[in-house]
Coordinates of N, CA, C and O in Angstrom, one line a residue:
M15 N -9.9 40.2 8.0 CA -8.9 39.9 7.0 C -9.4 38.6 6.3 O -9.8 37.6 6.9
L16 N -9.4 38.7 5.0 CA -9.8 37.6 4.2 C -8.6 36.7 3.9 O -7.5 37.1 3.6
V17 N -8.9 35.4 4.0 CA -7.8 34.4 3.8 C -8.3 33.4 2.7 O -9.4 32.9 2.8
S18 N -7.4 33.2 1.8 CA -7.8 32.3 0.7 C -7.6 30.8 1.2 O -6.7 30.6 2.1
P19 N -8.4 29.9 0.8 CA -8.2 28.5 1.2 C -6.8 28.0 0.6 O -6.4 28.5 -0.4
P20 N -6.2 27.1 1.3 CA -4.9 26.6 0.8 C -5.1 25.9 -0.6 O -6.2 25.3 -0.9
A21 N -4.2 26.1 -1.4 CA -4.2 25.5 -2.8 C -4.0 24.0 -2.6 O -3.3 23.6 -1.7
P22 N -4.7 23.2 -3.4 CA -4.5 21.8 -3.4 C -3.0 21.4 -3.7 O -2.3 22.2 -4.4
A23 N -2.5 20.4 -3.0 CA -1.1 20.0 -3.3 C -0.9 19.7 -4.8 O -1.8 19.1 -5.4
A24 N 0.2 20.1 -5.3 CA 0.5 19.9 -6.7 C 0.8 18.4 -6.9 O 1.5 17.8 -6.1
L25 N 0.2 17.9 -7.9 CA 0.5 16.5 -8.3 C 1.7 16.5 -9.2 O 1.9 17.3 -10.0
P26 N 2.6 15.5 -9.0 CA 3.7 15.3 -9.8 C 3.3 14.9 -11.2 O 2.3 14.3 -11.5
W27 N 4.1 15.4 -12.2 CA 3.9 15.1 -13.6 C 3.9 13.5 -13.8 O 4.7 12.9 -13.2
P28 N 3.0 12.9 -14.5 CA 2.0 13.4 -15.4 C 0.6 13.4 -14.8 O -0.4 13.5 -15.5
L29 N 0.5 13.2 -13.5 CA -0.8 13.1 -12.8 C -1.8 14.2 -13.0 O -3.0 14.0 -13.1
P30 N -1.3 15.5 -13.2 CA -2.2 16.6 -13.4 C -3.1 16.3 -14.7 O -4.2 16.8 -14.8
L31 N -2.6 15.6 -15.6 CA -3.4 15.3 -16.8 C -4.6 14.5 -16.5 O -5.6 14.5 -17.3
L32 N -4.6 13.7 -15.4 CA -5.8 12.9 -15.1 C -7.0 13.8 -14.8 O -8.2 13.4 -15.0
R33 N -6.8 15.1 -14.5 CA -7.9 16.0 -14.2 C -8.7 16.3 -15.5 O -9.8 16.7 -15.4
F34 N -8.0 16.1 -16.6 CA -8.7 16.5 -17.9 C -9.2 15.2 -18.6 O -9.7 15.3 -19.7
L35 N -8.9 14.1 -18.1 CA -9.3 12.8 -18.8 C -10.8 12.6 -18.8 O -11.4 12.6 -17.8
P36 N -11.4 12.5 -20.0 CA -12.8 12.2 -20.1 C -13.0 10.8 -19.5 O -12.4 9.8 -19.8
L37 N -14.0 10.7 -18.5 CA -14.2 9.4 -17.8 C -14.6 8.3 -18.8 O -14.3 7.2 -18.5
P38 N -15.3 8.6 -19.9 CA -15.6 7.5 -20.8 C -14.4 6.8 -21.4 O -14.4 5.6 -21.7
L39 N -13.3 7.5 -21.4 CA -12.0 6.9 -21.9 C -11.4 6.0 -20.8 O -10.7 5.1 -21.1
L40 N -11.6 6.4 -19.6 CA -11.1 5.6 -18.5 C -11.9 4.4 -18.2 O -11.3 3.4 -17.7
Q41 N -13.2 4.4 -18.5 CA -14.0 3.3 -18.1 C -13.6 1.9 -18.6 O -13.6 0.9 -17.9
P42 N -13.3 1.8 -19.9 CA -12.8 0.5 -20.4 C -11.6 -0.1 -19.7 O -11.5 -1.3 -19.4
V43 N -10.7 0.8 -19.3 CA -9.5 0.4 -18.6 C -9.9 -0.1 -17.2 O -9.4 -1.2 -16.8
L44 N -10.8 0.6 -16.5 CA -11.2 0.1 -15.2 C -12.0 -1.2 -15.3 O -11.9 -2.0 -14.4
T45 N -12.8 -1.3 -16.3 CA -13.6 -2.6 -16.5 C -12.6 -3.7 -16.7 O -12.8 -4.8 -16.1
L46 N -11.6 -3.5 -17.5 CA -10.6 -4.5 -17.7 C -9.9 -4.9 -16.4 O -9.7 -6.1 -16.1
I47 N -9.5 -3.9 -15.7 CA -8.8 -4.2 -14.4 C -9.7 -5.0 -13.5 O -9.3 -6.0 -12.9
G48 N -11.0 -4.6 -13.3 CA -11.9 -5.3 -12.4 C -12.1 -6.7 -12.9 O -12.0 -7.7 -12.0
T49 N -12.4 -7.0 -14.1 CA -12.7 -8.3 -14.6 C -11.4 -9.2 -14.6 O -11.5 -10.4 -14.2
Q50 N -10.3 -8.7 -15.0 CA -9.0 -9.5 -15.0 C -8.5 -9.8 -13.6 O -8.1 -10.9 -13.4
V51 N -8.6 -8.9 -12.7 CA -8.2 -9.2 -11.3 C -9.1 -10.2 -10.7 O -8.7 -11.1 -10.0
A52 N -10.4 -10.1 -11.0 CA -11.3 -11.1 -10.5 C -11.0 -12.5 -11.0 O -11.1 -13.5 -10.3
K53 N -10.6 -12.6 -12.3 CA -10.3 -13.9 -12.9 C -9.0 -14.4 -12.3 O -8.9 -15.6 -12.0
A54 N -8.0 -13.6 -12.2 CA -6.7 -14.0 -11.7 C -6.7 -14.3 -10.2 O -5.9 -15.1 -9.7
Q55 N -7.5 -13.5 -9.4 CA -7.5 -13.6 -8.0 C -8.9 -13.8 -7.4 O -9.4 -13.0 -6.6
P56 N -9.6 -14.9 -7.8 CA -11.0 -15.0 -7.4 C -11.2 -15.1 -5.8 O -12.2 -14.7 -5.3
D57 N -10.2 -15.6 -5.1 CA -10.3 -15.7 -3.7 C -10.4 -14.3 -3.0 O -11.0 -14.2 -1.9
V58 N -9.9 -13.3 -3.6 CA -10.0 -11.9 -3.0 C -11.5 -11.6 -2.8 O -11.8 -11.1 -1.7
F59 N -12.3 -11.8 -3.7 CA -13.7 -11.5 -3.6 C -14.4 -12.4 -2.6 O -15.3 -12.0 -1.9
L60 N -14.0 -13.7 -2.6 CA -14.7 -14.6 -1.7 C -14.3 -14.3 -0.2 O -15.1 -14.5 0.7
R61 N -13.1 -13.8 0.0 CA -12.6 -13.5 1.3 C -13.4 -12.3 2.0 O -13.4 -12.1 3.2
L62 N -14.1 -11.6 1.1 CA -14.9 -10.5 1.6 C -16.2 -10.9 2.3 O -16.8 -10.2 3.1
G63 N -16.5 -12.2 2.0 CA -17.8 -12.7 2.7 C -19.0 -11.8 2.3 O -19.2 -11.5 1.2
P64 N -19.8 -11.5 3.3 CA -21.0 -10.7 3.1 C -20.7 -9.3 2.5 O -21.5 -8.6 2.0
H65 N -19.4 -8.8 2.7 CA -19.1 -7.5 2.2 C -18.8 -7.4 0.7 O -18.7 -6.3 0.2
A66 N -18.8 -8.6 0.1 CA -18.6 -8.6 -1.4 C -19.7 -8.0 -2.1 O -19.6 -7.6 -3.3
Q67 N -20.9 -7.8 -1.5 CA -22.0 -7.2 -2.2 C -22.2 -5.7 -1.9 O -23.1 -5.1 -2.3
K68 N -21.2 -5.2 -1.2 CA -21.2 -3.8 -0.9 C -20.4 -2.9 -1.9 O -19.7 -3.4 -2.7
S69 N -20.7 -1.6 -1.8 CA -20.0 -0.7 -2.7 C -19.0 0.1 -1.9 O -19.3 0.6 -0.8
F70 N -17.8 0.3 -2.5 CA -16.8 1.0 -1.9 C -16.5 2.2 -2.8 O -16.2 2.1 -3.9
I71 N -16.5 3.4 -2.2 CA -16.1 4.6 -2.9 C -14.6 4.9 -2.6 O -14.2 5.0 -1.4
I72 N -13.8 4.8 -3.6 CA -12.3 5.1 -3.5 C -12.1 6.6 -4.0 O -12.4 6.8 -5.1
D73 N -11.8 7.4 -3.1 CA -11.8 8.9 -3.3 C -10.4 9.5 -3.3 O -9.8 9.8 -2.3
P74 N -9.7 9.5 -4.5 CA -8.4 10.3 -4.6 C -8.8 11.8 -4.5 O -9.2 12.3 -5.5
T75 N -8.6 12.3 -3.4 CA -9.0 13.7 -3.1 C -8.4 14.8 -3.9 O -8.9 15.8 -4.0
D76 N -7.3 14.5 -4.6 CA -6.6 15.4 -5.4 C -7.0 15.3 -6.9 O -6.4 15.9 -7.7
L77 N -7.9 14.4 -7.2 CA -8.4 14.2 -8.6 C -9.9 14.6 -8.6 O -10.6 14.5 -7.6
P78 N -10.5 14.9 -9.8 CA -11.9 15.3 -9.8 C -12.9 14.2 -10.0 O -14.0 14.4 -10.3
F79 N -12.5 13.0 -9.7 CA -13.4 11.9 -9.8 C -13.1 10.9 -8.7 O -12.1 10.9 -8.0
V80 N -14.1 10.0 -8.5 CA -14.0 8.9 -7.5 C -14.1 7.6 -8.3 O -14.6 7.6 -9.4
L81 N -13.6 6.5 -7.6 CA -13.8 5.2 -8.2 C -14.8 4.5 -7.3 O -14.8 4.6 -6.1
V82 N -15.7 3.7 -8.0 CA -16.7 2.9 -7.2 C -16.4 1.5 -7.5 O -16.4 1.0 -8.6
L83 N -16.0 0.8 -6.4 CA -15.7 -0.6 -6.5 C -16.9 -1.4 -5.9 O -17.3 -1.2 -4.8
Q84 N -17.4 -2.4 -6.8 CA -18.4 -3.3 -6.3 C -17.8 -4.7 -6.6 O -17.9 -5.2 -7.7
P85 N -17.3 -5.3 -5.5 CA -16.5 -6.5 -5.7 C -17.4 -7.8 -5.7 O -16.9 -8.8 -5.2
R86 N -18.5 -7.7 -6.3 CA -19.4 -8.9 -6.3 C -18.6 -10.0 -7.1 O -18.2 -9.8 -8.2
P87 N -18.5 -11.2 -6.5 CA -17.8 -12.3 -7.2 C -18.4 -12.7 -8.6 O -17.7 -13.0 -9.5
E88 N -19.7 -12.6 -8.7 CA -20.3 -12.9 -10.0 C -20.2 -11.9 -11.0 O -20.3 -12.2 -12.2
A89 N -20.0 -10.6 -10.6 CA -19.9 -9.5 -11.6 C -19.2 -8.3 -11.0 O -19.9 -7.3 -10.7
P90 N -17.9 -8.4 -10.8 CA -17.2 -7.3 -10.1 C -17.3 -6.1 -11.1 O -17.3 -6.2 -12.3
A91 N -17.3 -4.9 -10.5 CA -17.4 -3.7 -11.3 C -16.5 -2.6 -10.6 O -16.4 -2.5 -9.4
L92 N -15.8 -1.9 -11.5 CA -14.9 -0.8 -11.0 C -15.2 0.4 -12.0 O -15.1 0.2 -13.2
G93 N -15.7 1.5 -11.5 CA -16.1 2.6 -12.4 C -15.6 3.9 -11.8 O -15.4 4.1 -10.6
A94 N -15.5 4.9 -12.7 CA -15.1 6.2 -12.4 C -16.3 7.1 -12.5 O -17.1 7.0 -13.4
W95 N -16.5 8.0 -11.5 CA -17.6 8.9 -11.5 C -17.1 10.3 -11.1 O -16.2 10.4 -10.2
R96 N -17.7 11.3 -11.6 CA -17.5 12.7 -11.1 C -18.1 12.7 -9.7 O -19.2 12.1 -9.4
R97 N -17.5 13.4 -8.8 CA -18.0 13.5 -7.4 C -19.5 13.8 -7.3 O -20.2 13.3 -6.5
V98 N -19.9 14.8 -8.1 CA -21.3 15.3 -8.0 C -22.3 14.3 -8.4 O -23.5 14.3 -8.0
S99 N -21.9 13.3 -9.2 CA -22.9 12.3 -9.7 C -22.6 10.9 -9.2 O -23.2 9.9 -9.6
A100 N -21.6 10.7 -8.3 CA -21.3 9.4 -7.8 C -22.4 8.8 -7.0 O -23.1 9.5 -6.2
P101 N -22.6 7.5 -7.1 CA -23.6 6.8 -6.3 C -23.1 6.8 -4.9 O -21.9 6.9 -4.6
R102 N -24.0 6.5 -4.0 CA -23.7 6.3 -2.6 C -23.0 5.0 -2.4 O -23.4 4.0 -3.1
G103 N -22.1 4.9 -1.5 CA -21.5 3.6 -1.2 C -21.7 3.2 0.2 O -22.1 4.1 1.0
H104 N -21.4 2.0 0.5 CA -21.4 1.6 1.9 C -20.3 2.1 2.7 O -20.4 2.3 4.0
A105 N -19.1 2.3 2.0 CA -17.9 2.9 2.7 C -17.2 3.7 1.7 O -17.3 3.6 0.5
R106 N -16.4 4.7 2.3 CA -15.6 5.6 1.5 C -14.2 5.6 2.1 O -14.0 5.7 3.3
I107 N -13.2 5.5 1.2 CA -11.8 5.5 1.5 C -11.2 6.7 0.8 O -11.2 6.7 -0.5
A108 N -10.8 7.7 1.5 CA -10.3 9.0 0.8 C -8.9 9.3 1.3 O -8.5 9.1 2.4
G109 N -8.1 9.8 0.3 CA -6.8 10.2 0.5 C -6.2 10.7 -0.8 O -6.8 10.6 -1.8
S110 N -5.0 11.2 -0.7 CA -4.4 11.6 -2.0 C -4.2 10.4 -2.9 O -4.1 9.3 -2.5
F111 N -4.1 10.7 -4.2 CA -3.9 9.6 -5.2 C -2.7 8.8 -4.9 O -2.7 7.6 -4.9
L112 N -1.6 9.5 -4.6 CA -0.3 8.7 -4.4 C -0.4 7.9 -3.1 O 0.1 6.8 -3.0
N113 N -1.0 8.4 -2.0 CA -1.2 7.6 -0.8 C -2.1 6.4 -1.1 O -1.7 5.3 -0.6
L114 N -3.1 6.6 -1.9 CA -4.0 5.4 -2.2 C -3.2 4.4 -3.1 O -3.3 3.2 -2.8
F115 N -2.5 4.9 -4.0 CA -1.7 4.0 -4.9 C -0.7 3.2 -4.0 O -0.5 2.0 -4.1
D116 N 0.1 4.0 -3.2 CA 1.1 3.3 -2.3 C 0.5 2.3 -1.4 O 1.1 1.3 -1.0
L117 N -0.8 2.6 -0.9 CA -1.5 1.7 0.0 C -1.8 0.4 -0.7 O -1.5 -0.7 -0.2
I118 N -2.4 0.4 -1.9 CA -2.7 -0.8 -2.6 C -1.4 -1.5 -3.1 O -1.4 -2.7 -3.3
D119 N -0.3 -0.7 -3.3 CA 0.9 -1.3 -3.7 C 1.7 -1.9 -2.6 O 2.8 -2.5 -2.8
G120 N 1.2 -1.7 -1.3 CA 1.9 -2.3 -0.2 C 3.1 -1.5 0.3 O 3.8 -1.9 1.2
A121 N 3.3 -0.2 -0.2 CA 4.4 0.6 0.3 C 4.1 1.4 1.5 O 5.0 1.9 2.2
L122 N 2.8 1.6 1.8 CA 2.4 2.4 3.0 C 1.4 1.5 3.8 O 0.6 0.7 3.3
D123 N 1.4 1.8 5.1 CA 0.6 1.1 6.0 C -0.7 1.8 6.2 O -0.7 3.0 6.6
G124 N -1.8 1.2 6.0 CA -3.1 1.8 6.1 C -3.4 2.3 7.5 O -4.0 3.4 7.6
D125 N -3.0 1.6 8.5 CA -3.3 2.1 9.9 C -2.5 3.4 10.1 O -3.1 4.3 10.7
A126 N -1.3 3.4 9.7 CA -0.5 4.6 9.9 C -1.1 5.8 9.2 O -1.1 6.9 9.7
L127 N -1.5 5.6 7.9 CA -2.2 6.7 7.2 C -3.4 7.1 7.9 O -3.7 8.3 8.0
F128 N -4.2 6.2 8.4 CA -5.5 6.5 9.0 C -5.2 7.3 10.3 O -5.9 8.3 10.5
F129 N -4.3 6.9 11.1 CA -4.1 7.5 12.4 C -3.4 8.9 12.2 O -3.4 9.7 13.1
S130 N -2.7 9.1 11.1 CA -2.1 10.4 10.8 C -3.0 11.3 10.1 O -2.7 12.4 9.7
R131 N -4.2 10.8 9.9 CA -5.3 11.5 9.2 C -5.0 11.8 7.7 O -5.6 12.8 7.2
K132 N -4.2 11.0 7.1 CA -3.9 11.2 5.7 C -4.8 10.2 4.9 O -4.8 10.2 3.6
L133 N -5.5 9.4 5.6 CA -6.5 8.5 5.0 C -7.8 8.6 5.8 O -7.7 8.4 7.0
R134 N -8.9 8.8 5.1 CA -10.2 8.9 5.9 C -11.1 7.8 5.4 O -11.2 7.5 4.2
V135 N -11.6 7.1 6.4 CA -12.6 6.0 6.2 C -13.9 6.4 6.8 O -13.9 6.8 8.0
T136 N -15.0 6.4 6.0 CA -16.3 6.6 6.6 C -17.2 5.5 6.1 O -16.9 4.8 5.2
G137 N -18.3 5.4 6.8 CA -19.3 4.3 6.5 C -18.9 3.0 7.2 O -18.5 3.0 8.4
D138 N -19.1 1.9 6.5 CA -19.0 0.6 7.1 C -17.5 0.2 7.2 O -16.9 -0.3 6.3
T139 N -16.9 0.5 8.4 CA -15.5 0.3 8.6 C -15.2 -1.2 8.6 O -14.1 -1.6 8.2
E140 N -16.1 -2.0 9.0 CA -15.9 -3.5 9.0 C -15.7 -4.0 7.6 O -14.8 -4.8 7.3
A141 N -16.5 -3.4 6.6 CA -16.3 -3.8 5.2 C -14.9 -3.3 4.7 O -14.3 -4.0 3.9
V142 N -14.5 -2.1 5.1 CA -13.2 -1.6 4.7 C -12.0 -2.5 5.2 O -11.1 -2.8 4.5
V143 N -12.2 -2.9 6.5 CA -11.1 -3.8 7.1 C -11.1 -5.2 6.3 O -10.1 -5.7 6.0
A144 N -12.3 -5.7 6.0 CA -12.4 -6.9 5.2 C -11.8 -6.7 3.8 O -11.0 -7.6 3.3
L145 N -12.0 -5.6 3.2 CA -11.4 -5.3 1.9 C -9.9 -5.2 2.0 O -9.1 -5.8 1.2
R146 N -9.4 -4.5 3.0 CA -7.9 -4.4 3.2 C -7.3 -5.8 3.4 O -6.3 -6.1 2.8
N147 N -7.9 -6.6 4.3 CA -7.4 -7.9 4.5 C -7.4 -8.8 3.3 O -6.5 -9.5 3.0
A148 N -8.5 -8.7 2.5 CA -8.5 -9.5 1.2 C -7.5 -9.0 0.2 O -6.8 -9.9 -0.4
L149 N -7.2 -7.7 0.1 CA -6.2 -7.2 -0.8 C -4.8 -7.6 -0.3 O -3.9 -7.8 -1.1
D150 N -4.6 -7.6 1.0 CA -3.3 -7.9 1.5 C -2.9 -9.4 1.2 O -1.7 -9.7 1.1
D151 N -3.9 -10.2 1.0 CA -3.7 -11.6 0.7 C -3.5 -12.0 -0.7 O -3.3 -13.1 -1.1
V152 N -3.5 -11.0 -1.6 CA -3.3 -11.2 -3.0 C -1.9 -11.7 -3.3 O -0.9 -11.1 -2.9
D153 N -1.8 -12.9 -4.0 CA -0.5 -13.4 -4.3 C 0.2 -12.5 -5.3 O -0.3 -12.2 -6.4
G154 N 1.4 -12.0 -5.0 CA 2.2 -11.1 -5.9 C 1.8 -9.7 -5.8 O 2.4 -8.8 -6.4
G155 N 0.7 -9.4 -5.1 CA 0.3 -8.0 -4.9 C -0.8 -7.6 -5.9 O -0.9 -8.1 -7.0
V156 N -1.6 -6.6 -5.5 CA -2.7 -6.1 -6.3 C -2.2 -5.4 -7.6 O -2.7 -5.6 -8.7
V157 N -1.2 -4.6 -7.4 CA -0.7 -3.8 -8.5 C -0.1 -4.7 -9.6 O -0.4 -4.5 -10.8
E158 N 0.6 -5.8 -9.2 CA 1.1 -6.7 -10.2 C -0.1 -7.4 -10.9 O 0.0 -7.7 -12.1
S159 N -1.1 -7.8 -10.2 CA -2.3 -8.4 -10.9 C -2.9 -7.4 -11.9 O -3.4 -7.8 -12.9
I160 N -2.9 -6.1 -11.5 CA -3.5 -5.1 -12.4 C -2.7 -5.0 -13.7 O -3.2 -4.9 -14.8
T161 N -1.3 -4.9 -13.5 CA -0.5 -4.8 -14.7 C -0.6 -6.0 -15.6 O -0.6 -5.8 -16.8
K162 N -0.7 -7.2 -15.1 CA -0.9 -8.4 -15.9 C -2.2 -8.4 -16.6 O -2.3 -9.0 -17.7
A163 N -3.2 -7.6 -16.1 CA -4.5 -7.6 -16.8 C -4.4 -6.9 -18.2 O -5.3 -7.1 -19.0
F164 N -3.4 -6.2 -18.5 CA -3.2 -5.5 -19.7 C -2.7 -6.4 -20.8 O -2.5 -5.9 -22.0
G165 N -2.4 -7.7 -20.5 CA -2.0 -8.6 -21.6 C -0.8 -8.1 -22.3 O 0.3 -7.8 -21.7
P166 N -0.9 -8.0 -23.7 CA 0.2 -7.5 -24.5 C 0.7 -6.1 -24.1 O 1.8 -5.7 -24.5
L167 N -0.1 -5.3 -23.5 CA 0.3 -4.0 -23.1 C 0.8 -3.9 -21.6 O 1.0 -2.9 -21.1
S168 N 1.0 -5.1 -21.0 CA 1.4 -5.1 -19.6 C 2.8 -4.5 -19.4 O 3.1 -4.0 -18.4
G169 N 3.6 -4.5 -20.5 CA 4.9 -3.8 -20.4 C 4.8 -2.3 -20.2 O 5.4 -1.7 -19.3
I170 N 3.8 -1.7 -20.9 CA 3.5 -0.3 -20.8 C 2.9 0.0 -19.4 O 3.3 0.9 -18.7
A171 N 2.0 -0.9 -19.0 CA 1.4 -0.8 -17.6 C 2.5 -0.9 -16.6 O 2.5 -0.1 -15.6
A172 N 3.4 -1.8 -16.7 CA 4.5 -1.9 -15.7 C 5.4 -0.7 -15.7 O 5.8 -0.3 -14.6
M173 N 5.6 -0.1 -16.8 CA 6.4 1.2 -16.9 C 5.7 2.3 -16.2 O 6.3 3.1 -15.5
T174 N 4.4 2.3 -16.4 CA 3.6 3.4 -15.7 C 3.6 3.2 -14.2 O 3.8 4.1 -13.5
V175 N 3.5 1.9 -13.8 CA 3.5 1.6 -12.3 C 4.9 2.0 -11.8 O 5.0 2.6 -10.7
A176 N 6.0 1.7 -12.5 CA 7.3 2.1 -12.1 C 7.4 3.6 -11.9 O 8.0 4.1 -10.9
Q177 N 6.9 4.3 -12.8 CA 6.9 5.8 -12.7 C 6.1 6.3 -11.5 O 6.6 7.1 -10.8
L178 N 4.9 5.7 -11.3 CA 4.1 6.0 -10.1 C 4.9 5.8 -8.8 O 4.8 6.5 -7.9
R179 N 5.6 4.7 -8.8 CA 6.4 4.3 -7.6 C 7.5 5.3 -7.3 O 7.9 5.4 -6.2
T180 N 8.0 6.0 -8.3 CA 9.1 7.0 -8.1 C 8.5 8.4 -7.7 O 9.3 9.2 -7.2
L181 N 7.3 8.6 -8.0 CA 6.7 10.0 -7.8 C 6.7 10.3 -6.3 O 6.0 9.5 -5.6
G182 N 7.3 11.3 -5.9 CA 7.2 11.7 -4.5 C 7.9 10.8 -3.5 O 7.9 11.1 -2.3
G183 N 8.5 9.7 -3.9 CA 9.2 8.8 -3.0 C 8.3 7.7 -2.6 O 7.3 7.9 -1.9
R184 N 8.7 6.5 -3.0 CA 7.9 5.3 -2.6 C 7.9 5.1 -1.1 O 8.9 5.2 -0.4
G185 N 6.7 4.8 -0.6 CA 6.6 4.5 0.9 C 6.6 5.7 1.8 O 6.6 5.5 3.0
R186 N 6.6 6.9 1.2 CA 6.5 8.1 2.1 C 5.2 8.7 1.9 O 4.7 8.9 0.7
S187 N 4.5 8.9 2.9 CA 3.1 9.5 2.8 C 3.1 10.8 2.1 O 4.1 11.6 2.3
H188 N 2.1 11.1 1.4 CA 2.0 12.3 0.6 C 0.8 13.2 1.1 O -0.2 12.6 1.5
E189 N 1.0 14.5 1.2 CA 0.0 15.3 1.7 C -1.1 15.4 0.7 O -1.1 15.3 -0.4

């Protein structure tokens, strides 16, 4: 008997549109986020110690791209790559987009996600723990720092974040 693989979990609206987003359009936004968060929260990168020179692959498994974070204090970089062409990283953090969002927003516990197998960590786990600890120490939260990075457009960014927080129920893990 032939069995079809399970269909990927449906993303709540408007997240399915991210599947069609040309990555060159996303890159300036990611660059802005990386540089502005580094300016606003320079201690985050310093708290990483030797792990600040490592590359982290952030893999929203329900989207067709990964993010590559290189938190170097002198030149932080955040970029989007198609999975097939993504560079290798020292560590990979994989989970659904909403779980990853809620994780950096502080609504979900990384340990609980990890032990329930809704978050997968491979590679240098010591670097991932250092990254998590550094992000946990951000004054006001990482997501707030990101929305402030948009300057005059921060109101629109805040509305987008508010919408993301309501998708699927804030603080509830997503398949």
